[in-house]
mmCIF file of C-alpha atoms in Angstrom:
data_model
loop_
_atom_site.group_PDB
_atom_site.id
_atom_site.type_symbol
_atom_site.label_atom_id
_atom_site.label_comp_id
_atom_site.label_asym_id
_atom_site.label_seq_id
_atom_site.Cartn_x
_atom_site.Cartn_y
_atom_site.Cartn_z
ATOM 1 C CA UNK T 1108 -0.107 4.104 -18.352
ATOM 2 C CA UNK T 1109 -3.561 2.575 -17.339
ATOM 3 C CA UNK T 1110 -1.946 0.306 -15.348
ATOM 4 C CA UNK T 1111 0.375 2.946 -13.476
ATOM 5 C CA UNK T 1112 -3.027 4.678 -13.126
ATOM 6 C CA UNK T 1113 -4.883 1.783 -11.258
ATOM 7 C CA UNK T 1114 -2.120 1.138 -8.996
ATOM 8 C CA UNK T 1115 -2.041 4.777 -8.423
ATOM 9 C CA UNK T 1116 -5.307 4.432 -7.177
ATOM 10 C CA UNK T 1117 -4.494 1.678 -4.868
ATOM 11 C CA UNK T 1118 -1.508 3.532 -3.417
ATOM 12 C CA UNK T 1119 -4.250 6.301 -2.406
ATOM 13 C CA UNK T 1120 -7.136 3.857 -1.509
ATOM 14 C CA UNK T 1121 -4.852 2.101 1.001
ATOM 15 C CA UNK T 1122 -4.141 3.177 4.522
ATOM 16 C CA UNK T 1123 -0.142 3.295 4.020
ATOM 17 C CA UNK T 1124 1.972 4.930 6.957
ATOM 18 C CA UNK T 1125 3.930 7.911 5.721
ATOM 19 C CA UNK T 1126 7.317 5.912 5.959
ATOM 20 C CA UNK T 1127 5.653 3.040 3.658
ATOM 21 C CA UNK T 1128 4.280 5.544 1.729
ATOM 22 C CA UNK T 1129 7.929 7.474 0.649
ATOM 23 C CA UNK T 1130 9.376 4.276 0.148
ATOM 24 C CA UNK T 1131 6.772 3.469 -2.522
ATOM 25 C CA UNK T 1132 7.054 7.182 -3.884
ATOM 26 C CA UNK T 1133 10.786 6.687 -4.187
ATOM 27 C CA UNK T 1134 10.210 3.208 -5.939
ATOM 28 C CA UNK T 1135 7.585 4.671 -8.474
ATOM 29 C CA UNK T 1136 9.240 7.627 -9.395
ATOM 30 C CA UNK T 1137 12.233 5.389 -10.084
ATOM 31 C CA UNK T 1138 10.530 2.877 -12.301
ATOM 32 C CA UNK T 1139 7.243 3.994 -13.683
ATOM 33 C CA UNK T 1140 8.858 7.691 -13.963
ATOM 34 C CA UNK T 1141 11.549 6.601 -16.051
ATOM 35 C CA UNK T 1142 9.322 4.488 -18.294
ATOM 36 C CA UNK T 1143 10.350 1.188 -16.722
ATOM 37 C CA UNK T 1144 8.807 -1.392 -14.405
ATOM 38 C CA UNK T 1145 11.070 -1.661 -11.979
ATOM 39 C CA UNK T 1146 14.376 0.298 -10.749
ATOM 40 C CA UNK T 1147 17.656 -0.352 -8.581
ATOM 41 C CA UNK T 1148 18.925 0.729 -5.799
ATOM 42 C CA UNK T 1149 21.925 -0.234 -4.973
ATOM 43 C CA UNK T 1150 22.433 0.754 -1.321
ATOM 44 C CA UNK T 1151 19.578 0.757 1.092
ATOM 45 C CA UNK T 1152 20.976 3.521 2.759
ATOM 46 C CA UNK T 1153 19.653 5.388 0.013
ATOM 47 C CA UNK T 1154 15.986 5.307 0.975
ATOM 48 C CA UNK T 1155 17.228 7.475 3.807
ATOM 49 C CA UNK T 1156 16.585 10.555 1.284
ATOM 50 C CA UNK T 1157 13.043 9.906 1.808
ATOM 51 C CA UNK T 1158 13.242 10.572 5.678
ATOM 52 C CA UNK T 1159 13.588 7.540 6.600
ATOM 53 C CA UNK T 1160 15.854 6.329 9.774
ATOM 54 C CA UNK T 1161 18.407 4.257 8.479
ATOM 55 C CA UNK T 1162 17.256 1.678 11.465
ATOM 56 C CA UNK T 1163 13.731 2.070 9.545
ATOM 57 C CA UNK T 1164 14.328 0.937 6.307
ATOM 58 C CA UNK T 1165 15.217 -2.559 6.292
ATOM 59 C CA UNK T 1166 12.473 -2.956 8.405
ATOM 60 C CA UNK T 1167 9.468 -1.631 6.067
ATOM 61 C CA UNK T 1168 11.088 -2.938 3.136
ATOM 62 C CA UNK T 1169 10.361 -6.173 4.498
ATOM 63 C CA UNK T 1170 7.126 -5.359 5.864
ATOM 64 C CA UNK T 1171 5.978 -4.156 2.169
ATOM 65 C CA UNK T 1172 7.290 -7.311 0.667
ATOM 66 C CA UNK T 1173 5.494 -9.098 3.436
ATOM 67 C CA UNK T 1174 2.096 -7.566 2.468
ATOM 68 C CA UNK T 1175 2.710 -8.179 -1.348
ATOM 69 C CA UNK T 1176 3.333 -4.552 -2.325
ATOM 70 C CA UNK T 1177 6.505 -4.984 -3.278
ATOM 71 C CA UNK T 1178 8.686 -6.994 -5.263
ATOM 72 C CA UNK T 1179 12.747 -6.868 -3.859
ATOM 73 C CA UNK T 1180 15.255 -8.967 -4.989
ATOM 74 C CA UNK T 1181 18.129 -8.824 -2.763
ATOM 75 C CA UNK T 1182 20.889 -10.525 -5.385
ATOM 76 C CA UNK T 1183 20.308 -7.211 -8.084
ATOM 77 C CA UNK T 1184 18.658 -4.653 -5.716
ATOM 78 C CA UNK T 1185 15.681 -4.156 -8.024
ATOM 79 C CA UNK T 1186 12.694 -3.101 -6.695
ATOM 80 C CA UNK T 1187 8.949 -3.007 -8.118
ATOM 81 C CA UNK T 1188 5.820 -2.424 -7.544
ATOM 82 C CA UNK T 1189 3.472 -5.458 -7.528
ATOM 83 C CA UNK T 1190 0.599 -4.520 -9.867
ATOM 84 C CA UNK T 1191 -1.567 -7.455 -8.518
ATOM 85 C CA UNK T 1192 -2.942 -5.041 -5.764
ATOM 86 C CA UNK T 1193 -5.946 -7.388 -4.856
ATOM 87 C CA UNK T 1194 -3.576 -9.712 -2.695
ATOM 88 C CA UNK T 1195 -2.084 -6.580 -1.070
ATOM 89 C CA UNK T 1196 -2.539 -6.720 2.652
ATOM 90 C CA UNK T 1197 -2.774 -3.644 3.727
ATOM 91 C CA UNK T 1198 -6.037 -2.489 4.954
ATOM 92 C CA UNK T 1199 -7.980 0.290 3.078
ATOM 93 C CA UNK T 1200 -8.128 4.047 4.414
ATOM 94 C CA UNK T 1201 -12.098 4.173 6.111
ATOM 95 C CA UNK T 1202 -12.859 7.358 4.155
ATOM 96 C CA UNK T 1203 -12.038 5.984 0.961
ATOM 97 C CA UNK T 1204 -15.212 6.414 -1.204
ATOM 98 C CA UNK T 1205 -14.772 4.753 -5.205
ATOM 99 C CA UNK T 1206 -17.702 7.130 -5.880
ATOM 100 C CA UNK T 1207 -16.023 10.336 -4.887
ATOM 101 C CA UNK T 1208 -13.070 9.324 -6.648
ATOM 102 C CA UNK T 1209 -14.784 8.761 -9.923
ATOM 103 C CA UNK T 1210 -16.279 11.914 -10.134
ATOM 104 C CA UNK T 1211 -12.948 13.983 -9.244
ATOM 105 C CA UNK T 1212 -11.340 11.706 -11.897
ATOM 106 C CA UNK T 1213 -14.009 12.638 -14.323
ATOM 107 C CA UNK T 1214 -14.415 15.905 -13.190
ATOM 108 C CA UNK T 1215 -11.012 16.896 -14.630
ATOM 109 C CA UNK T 1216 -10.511 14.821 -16.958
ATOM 110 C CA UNK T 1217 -13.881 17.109 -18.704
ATOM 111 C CA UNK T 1218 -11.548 20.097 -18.156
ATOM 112 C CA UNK T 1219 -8.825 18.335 -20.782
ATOM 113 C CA UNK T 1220 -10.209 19.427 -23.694
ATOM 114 C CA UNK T 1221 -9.708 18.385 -27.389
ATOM 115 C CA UNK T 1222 -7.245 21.196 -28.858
ATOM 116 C CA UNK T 1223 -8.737 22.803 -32.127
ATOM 117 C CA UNK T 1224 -6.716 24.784 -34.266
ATOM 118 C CA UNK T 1225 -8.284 27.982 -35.687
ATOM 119 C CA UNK T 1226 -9.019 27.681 -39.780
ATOM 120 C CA UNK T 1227 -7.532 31.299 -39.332
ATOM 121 C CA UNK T 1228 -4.416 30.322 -37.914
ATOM 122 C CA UNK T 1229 -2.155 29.875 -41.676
ATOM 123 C CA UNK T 1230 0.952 28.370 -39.909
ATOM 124 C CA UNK T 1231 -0.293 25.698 -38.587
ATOM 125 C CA UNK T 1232 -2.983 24.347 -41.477
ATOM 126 C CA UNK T 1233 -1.923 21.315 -42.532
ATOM 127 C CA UNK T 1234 -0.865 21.094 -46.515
ATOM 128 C CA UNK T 1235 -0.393 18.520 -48.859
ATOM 129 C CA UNK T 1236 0.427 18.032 -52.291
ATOM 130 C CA UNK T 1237 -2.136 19.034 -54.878
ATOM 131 C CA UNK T 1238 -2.132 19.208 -59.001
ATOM 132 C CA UNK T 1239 -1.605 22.178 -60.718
ATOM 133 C CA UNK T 1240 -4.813 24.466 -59.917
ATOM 134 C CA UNK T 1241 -5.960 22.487 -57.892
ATOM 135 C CA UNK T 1242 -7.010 23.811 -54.054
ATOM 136 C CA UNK T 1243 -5.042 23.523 -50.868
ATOM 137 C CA UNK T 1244 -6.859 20.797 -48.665
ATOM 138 C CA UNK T 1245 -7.344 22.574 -44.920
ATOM 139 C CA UNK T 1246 -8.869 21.055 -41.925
ATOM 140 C CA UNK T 1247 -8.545 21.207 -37.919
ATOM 141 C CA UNK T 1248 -5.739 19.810 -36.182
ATOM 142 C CA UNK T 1249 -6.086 18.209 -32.910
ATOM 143 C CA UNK T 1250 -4.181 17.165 -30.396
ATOM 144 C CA UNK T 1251 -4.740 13.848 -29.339
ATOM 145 C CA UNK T 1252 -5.929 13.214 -25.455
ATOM 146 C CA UNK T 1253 -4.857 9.760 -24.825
ATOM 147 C CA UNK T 1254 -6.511 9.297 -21.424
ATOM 148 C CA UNK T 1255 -9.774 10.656 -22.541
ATOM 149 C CA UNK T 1256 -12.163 7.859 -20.790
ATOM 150 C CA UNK T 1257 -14.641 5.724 -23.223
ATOM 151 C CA UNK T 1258 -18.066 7.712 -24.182
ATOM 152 C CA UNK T 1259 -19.845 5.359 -21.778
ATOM 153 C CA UNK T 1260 -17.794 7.065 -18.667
ATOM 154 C CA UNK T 1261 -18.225 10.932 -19.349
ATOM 155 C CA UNK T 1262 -20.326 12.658 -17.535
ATOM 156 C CA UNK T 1263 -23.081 13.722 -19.880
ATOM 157 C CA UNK T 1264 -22.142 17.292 -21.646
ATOM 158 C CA UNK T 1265 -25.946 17.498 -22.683
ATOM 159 C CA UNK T 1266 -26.917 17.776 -19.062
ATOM 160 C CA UNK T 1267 -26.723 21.058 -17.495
ATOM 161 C CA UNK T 1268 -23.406 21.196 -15.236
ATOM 162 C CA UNK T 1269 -24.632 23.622 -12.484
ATOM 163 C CA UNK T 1270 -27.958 24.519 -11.394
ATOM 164 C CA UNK T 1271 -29.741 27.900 -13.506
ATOM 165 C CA UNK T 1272 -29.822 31.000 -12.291
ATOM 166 C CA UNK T 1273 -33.654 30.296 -12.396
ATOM 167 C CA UNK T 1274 -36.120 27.388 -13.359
ATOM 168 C CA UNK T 1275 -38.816 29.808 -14.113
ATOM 169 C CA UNK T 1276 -38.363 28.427 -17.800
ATOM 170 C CA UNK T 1277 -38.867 25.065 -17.162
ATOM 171 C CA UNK T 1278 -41.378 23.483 -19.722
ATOM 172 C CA UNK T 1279 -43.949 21.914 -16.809
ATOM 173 C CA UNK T 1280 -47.609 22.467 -17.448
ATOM 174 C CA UNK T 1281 -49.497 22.040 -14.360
ATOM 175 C CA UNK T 1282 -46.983 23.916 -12.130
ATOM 176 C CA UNK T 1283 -47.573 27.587 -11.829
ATOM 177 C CA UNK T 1284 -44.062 29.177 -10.822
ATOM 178 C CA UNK T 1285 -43.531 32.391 -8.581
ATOM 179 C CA UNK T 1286 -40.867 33.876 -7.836
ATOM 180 C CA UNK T 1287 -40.634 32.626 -4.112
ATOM 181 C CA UNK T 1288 -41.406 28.856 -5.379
ATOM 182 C CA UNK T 1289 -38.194 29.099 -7.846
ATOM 183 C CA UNK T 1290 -35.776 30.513 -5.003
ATOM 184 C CA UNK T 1291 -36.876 27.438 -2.790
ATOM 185 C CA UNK T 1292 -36.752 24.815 -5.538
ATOM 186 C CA UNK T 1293 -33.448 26.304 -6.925
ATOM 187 C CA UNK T 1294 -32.343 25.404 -2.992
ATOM 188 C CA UNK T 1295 -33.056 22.441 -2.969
ATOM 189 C CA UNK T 1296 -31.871 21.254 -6.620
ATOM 190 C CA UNK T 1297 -28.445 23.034 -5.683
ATOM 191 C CA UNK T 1298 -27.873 20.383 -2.083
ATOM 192 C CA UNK T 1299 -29.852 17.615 -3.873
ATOM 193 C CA UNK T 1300 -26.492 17.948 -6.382
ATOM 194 C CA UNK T 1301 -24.331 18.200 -3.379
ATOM 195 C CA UNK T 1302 -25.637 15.394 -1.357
ATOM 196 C CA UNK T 1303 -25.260 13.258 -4.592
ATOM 197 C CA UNK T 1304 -22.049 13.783 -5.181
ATOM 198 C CA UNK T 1305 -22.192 15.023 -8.488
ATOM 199 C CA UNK T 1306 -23.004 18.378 -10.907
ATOM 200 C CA UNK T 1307 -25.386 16.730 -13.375
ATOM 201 C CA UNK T 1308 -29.540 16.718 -12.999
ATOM 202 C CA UNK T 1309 -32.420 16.186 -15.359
ATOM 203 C CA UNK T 1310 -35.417 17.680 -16.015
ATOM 204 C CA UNK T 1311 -36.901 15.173 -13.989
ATOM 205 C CA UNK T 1312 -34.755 16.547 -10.683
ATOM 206 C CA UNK T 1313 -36.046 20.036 -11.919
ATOM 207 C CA UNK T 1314 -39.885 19.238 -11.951
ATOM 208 C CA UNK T 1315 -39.607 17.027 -8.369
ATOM 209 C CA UNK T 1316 -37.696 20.450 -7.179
ATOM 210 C CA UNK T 1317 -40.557 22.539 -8.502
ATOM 211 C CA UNK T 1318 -42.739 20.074 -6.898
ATOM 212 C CA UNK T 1319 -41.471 20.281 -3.503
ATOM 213 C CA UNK T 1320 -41.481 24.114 -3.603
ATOM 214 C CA UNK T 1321 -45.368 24.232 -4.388
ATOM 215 C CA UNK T 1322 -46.129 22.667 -1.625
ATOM 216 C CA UNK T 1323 -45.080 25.458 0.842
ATOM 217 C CA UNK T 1324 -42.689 24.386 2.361
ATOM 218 C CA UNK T 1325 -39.174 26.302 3.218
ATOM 219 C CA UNK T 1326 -36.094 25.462 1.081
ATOM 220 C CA UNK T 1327 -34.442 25.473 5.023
ATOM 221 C CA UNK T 1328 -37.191 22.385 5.886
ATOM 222 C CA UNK T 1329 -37.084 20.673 2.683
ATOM 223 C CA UNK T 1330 -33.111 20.287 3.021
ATOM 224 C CA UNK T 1331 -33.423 19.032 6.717
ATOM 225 C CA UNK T 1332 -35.677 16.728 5.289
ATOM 226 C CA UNK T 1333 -33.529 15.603 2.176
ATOM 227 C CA UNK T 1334 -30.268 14.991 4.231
ATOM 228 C CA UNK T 1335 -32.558 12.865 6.529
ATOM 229 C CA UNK T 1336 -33.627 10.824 3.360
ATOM 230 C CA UNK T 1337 -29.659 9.988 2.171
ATOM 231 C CA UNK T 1338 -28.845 9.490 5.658
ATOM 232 C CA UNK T 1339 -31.686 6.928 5.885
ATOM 233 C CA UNK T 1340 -30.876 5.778 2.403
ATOM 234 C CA UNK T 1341 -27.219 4.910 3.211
ATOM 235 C CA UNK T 1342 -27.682 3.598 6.772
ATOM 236 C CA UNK T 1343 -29.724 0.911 5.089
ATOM 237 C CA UNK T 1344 -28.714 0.059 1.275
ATOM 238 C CA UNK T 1345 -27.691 -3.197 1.147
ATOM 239 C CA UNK T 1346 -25.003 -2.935 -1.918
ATOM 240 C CA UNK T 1347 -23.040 -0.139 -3.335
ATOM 241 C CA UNK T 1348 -24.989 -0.114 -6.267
ATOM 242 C CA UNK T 1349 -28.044 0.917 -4.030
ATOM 243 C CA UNK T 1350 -28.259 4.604 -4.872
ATOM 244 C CA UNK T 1351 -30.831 7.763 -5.352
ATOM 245 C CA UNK T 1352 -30.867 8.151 -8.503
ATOM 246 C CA UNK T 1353 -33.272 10.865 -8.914
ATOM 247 C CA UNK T 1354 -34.434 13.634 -6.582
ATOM 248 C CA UNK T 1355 -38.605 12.255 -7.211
ATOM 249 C CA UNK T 1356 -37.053 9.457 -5.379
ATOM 250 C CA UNK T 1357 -36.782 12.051 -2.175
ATOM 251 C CA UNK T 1358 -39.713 14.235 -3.092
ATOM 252 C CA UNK T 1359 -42.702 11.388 -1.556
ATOM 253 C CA UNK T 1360 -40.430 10.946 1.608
ATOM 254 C CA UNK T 1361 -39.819 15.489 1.870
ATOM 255 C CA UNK T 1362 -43.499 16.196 1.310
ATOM 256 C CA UNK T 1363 -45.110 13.064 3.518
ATOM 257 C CA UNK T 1364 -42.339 14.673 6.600
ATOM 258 C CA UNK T 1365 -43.698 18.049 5.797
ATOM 259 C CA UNK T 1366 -47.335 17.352 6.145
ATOM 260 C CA UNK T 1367 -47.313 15.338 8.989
ATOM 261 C CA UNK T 1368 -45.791 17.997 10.994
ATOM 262 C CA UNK T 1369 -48.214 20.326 9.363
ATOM 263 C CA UNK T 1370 -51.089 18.544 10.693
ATOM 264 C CA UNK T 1371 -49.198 17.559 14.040
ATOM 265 C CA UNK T 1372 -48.586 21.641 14.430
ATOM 266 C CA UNK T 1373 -52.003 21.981 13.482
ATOM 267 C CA UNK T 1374 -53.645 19.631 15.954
ATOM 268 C CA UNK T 1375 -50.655 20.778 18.627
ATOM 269 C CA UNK T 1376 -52.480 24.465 18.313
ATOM 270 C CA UNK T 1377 -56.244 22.941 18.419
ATOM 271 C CA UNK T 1378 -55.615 20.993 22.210
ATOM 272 C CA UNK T 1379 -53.669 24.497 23.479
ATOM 273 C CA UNK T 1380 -56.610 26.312 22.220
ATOM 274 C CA UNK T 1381 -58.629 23.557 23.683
ATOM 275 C CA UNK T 1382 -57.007 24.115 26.947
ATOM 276 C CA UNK T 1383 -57.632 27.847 27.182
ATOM 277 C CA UNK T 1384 -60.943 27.405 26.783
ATOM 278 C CA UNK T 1385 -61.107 24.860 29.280
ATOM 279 C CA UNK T 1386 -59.046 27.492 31.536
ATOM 280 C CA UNK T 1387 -61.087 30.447 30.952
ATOM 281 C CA UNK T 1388 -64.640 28.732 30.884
ATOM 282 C CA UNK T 1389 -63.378 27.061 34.631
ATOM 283 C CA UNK T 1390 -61.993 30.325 35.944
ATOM 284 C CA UNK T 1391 -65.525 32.049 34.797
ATOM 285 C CA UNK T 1392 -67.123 28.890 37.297
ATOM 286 C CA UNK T 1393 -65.343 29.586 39.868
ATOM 287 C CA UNK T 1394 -66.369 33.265 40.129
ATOM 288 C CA UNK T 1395 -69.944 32.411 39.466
ATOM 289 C CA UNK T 1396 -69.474 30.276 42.331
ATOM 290 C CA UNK T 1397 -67.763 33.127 44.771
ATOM 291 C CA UNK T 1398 -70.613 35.002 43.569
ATOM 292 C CA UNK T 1399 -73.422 32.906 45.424
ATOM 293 C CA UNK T 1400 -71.397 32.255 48.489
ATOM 294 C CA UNK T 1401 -71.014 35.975 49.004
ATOM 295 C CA UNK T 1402 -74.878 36.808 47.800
ATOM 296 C CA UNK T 1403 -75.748 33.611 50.356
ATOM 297 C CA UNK T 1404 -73.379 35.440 53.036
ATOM 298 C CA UNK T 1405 -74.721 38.188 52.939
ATOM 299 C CA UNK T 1406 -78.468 36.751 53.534
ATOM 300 C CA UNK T 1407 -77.189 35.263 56.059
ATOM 301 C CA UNK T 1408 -76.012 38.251 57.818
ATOM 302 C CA UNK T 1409 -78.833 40.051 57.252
ATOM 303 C CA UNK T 1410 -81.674 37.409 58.814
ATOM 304 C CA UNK T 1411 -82.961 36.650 55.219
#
């Protein structure tokens, strides 16, 4: 059913109208669900069980064959689905991300596990005919998963699926870790995950994370600062296969942000500092300078 499965695909990554999109639910159920390629229907007042109009029907039934997505012939009142979908013209949905789609595929296709019997389990070991004396044969039966993707396409099970509880384990040498410096770096591993799309890191992501956190900086900056960097990232790739493929990638561009407003806030505080001190030390001249007009006043007054 690979086949059924990439036209499946199609059906989703194009931007069908709901009336297009019964009709071709109707049609697929009819052929691919019975195990055949294509299906009949003899009236086309029978696509009305869809919710179509009856006035409707004709209408996007041409329109589909128009655009390639179907195949009608009017003499037998077969239908089919055309499973050359790159002529198809029908526009694709704008959300439609191949990315996201791979890793939901994969995603649960990891939760289809192989299956093993338990040794323990007598009534279902598997026997076979032995001499006299001799032993039993027993070994695991498994069901077979027959759309288990290639090795090459899962996910690696080696890697750890979700971020730890902590990374205070972490084998990194020149990194002393507190407390406060795993919360922070656990923070920003966890939306570094998120923002990629996808539940596997390395112990690479883990030591930029740790990295990041050492610095001082809040897990709340450090995130503003990572979104900025994929936002940047995909405003500017120039091909899909232009990705962040590690989170050191983001750690130069986090902690460069993260100092500059340090020393921006820092100079920001010496100029208002600079400007009370200006303030006071000109208020403090003007007084000295009320002073001698009243001290000359008064001399004045007096005939001095």
């Amino acid at each position: 059913m690979r086949i059924a499965n990439e036209l499946w695909e199609e059906i989703i990554r194009r931007d069908f109208s709901k009336r297009q999109s019964n009709i071709i639910m109707l049609i697929w159920r009819l052929s691919y669900g019975t195990n055949q390629k294509d299906c009949v229907i003899e009236k086309l007042t029978l696509f009305s069980i869809t919710g179509l109009y009856k006035q409707d029907i004709k209408k996007e039934l041409n329109f589909l064959c128009e655009c390639s997505v179907l195949n009608w012939n009017k003499q037998t009142m077969t239908f089919s689905i055309n499973k050359d979908h790159e002529i198809w013209k029908i526009n694709p949905s704008k959300n439609w991300d191949r990315d996201k789609m791979n890793y939901l595929i994969h995603q649960n296709i990891k939760r289809k596990k192989i299956n093993m019997i338990d040794r323990n389990d007598k009534s279902l070991i598997s026997k076979t005919l032995t001499f006299k004396n001799g032993e039993v044969s027993k070994g695991l039966m498994a069901k077979f998963v027959k759309d288990l993707p290639k090795k090459a396409l899962i996910l690696s099970a080696a890697r750890s699926t979700k971020v730890p509880n902590t990374l205070l384990e972490t084998s990194i040498t020149d990194i002393t870790i507190t407390k406060e410096i795993d919360e922070v770096a656990k923070k920003i591993l966890n939306k570094y995950v998120e923002l990629k799309g996808q539940t596997n890191f390395n112990n690479k992501d883990k030591i930029a994370s740790l990295e990041i956190a050492r610095e001082g900086i809040s897990a709340k900056e450090a995130i503003t600062y990572l979104e900025k960097k994929f936002q940047h990232h995909e405003k500017n790739k120039k091909h899909k296969y232009d990705k962040i493929n590690g989170l050191n990638y983001c750690a130069g561009y986090i902690l460069d942000q993260y100092h500059n407003k340090k020393e921006g806030d820092l100079n920001e505080s010496r100029i208002q500092k600079s400007k009370q001190y200006n303030s006071s030390s000109n208020t403090k001249s003007r007084k000295y300078e009320q002073k001698l007009q009243e001290i000359q006043s008064a001399r004045s007054s007096s005939g001095l």
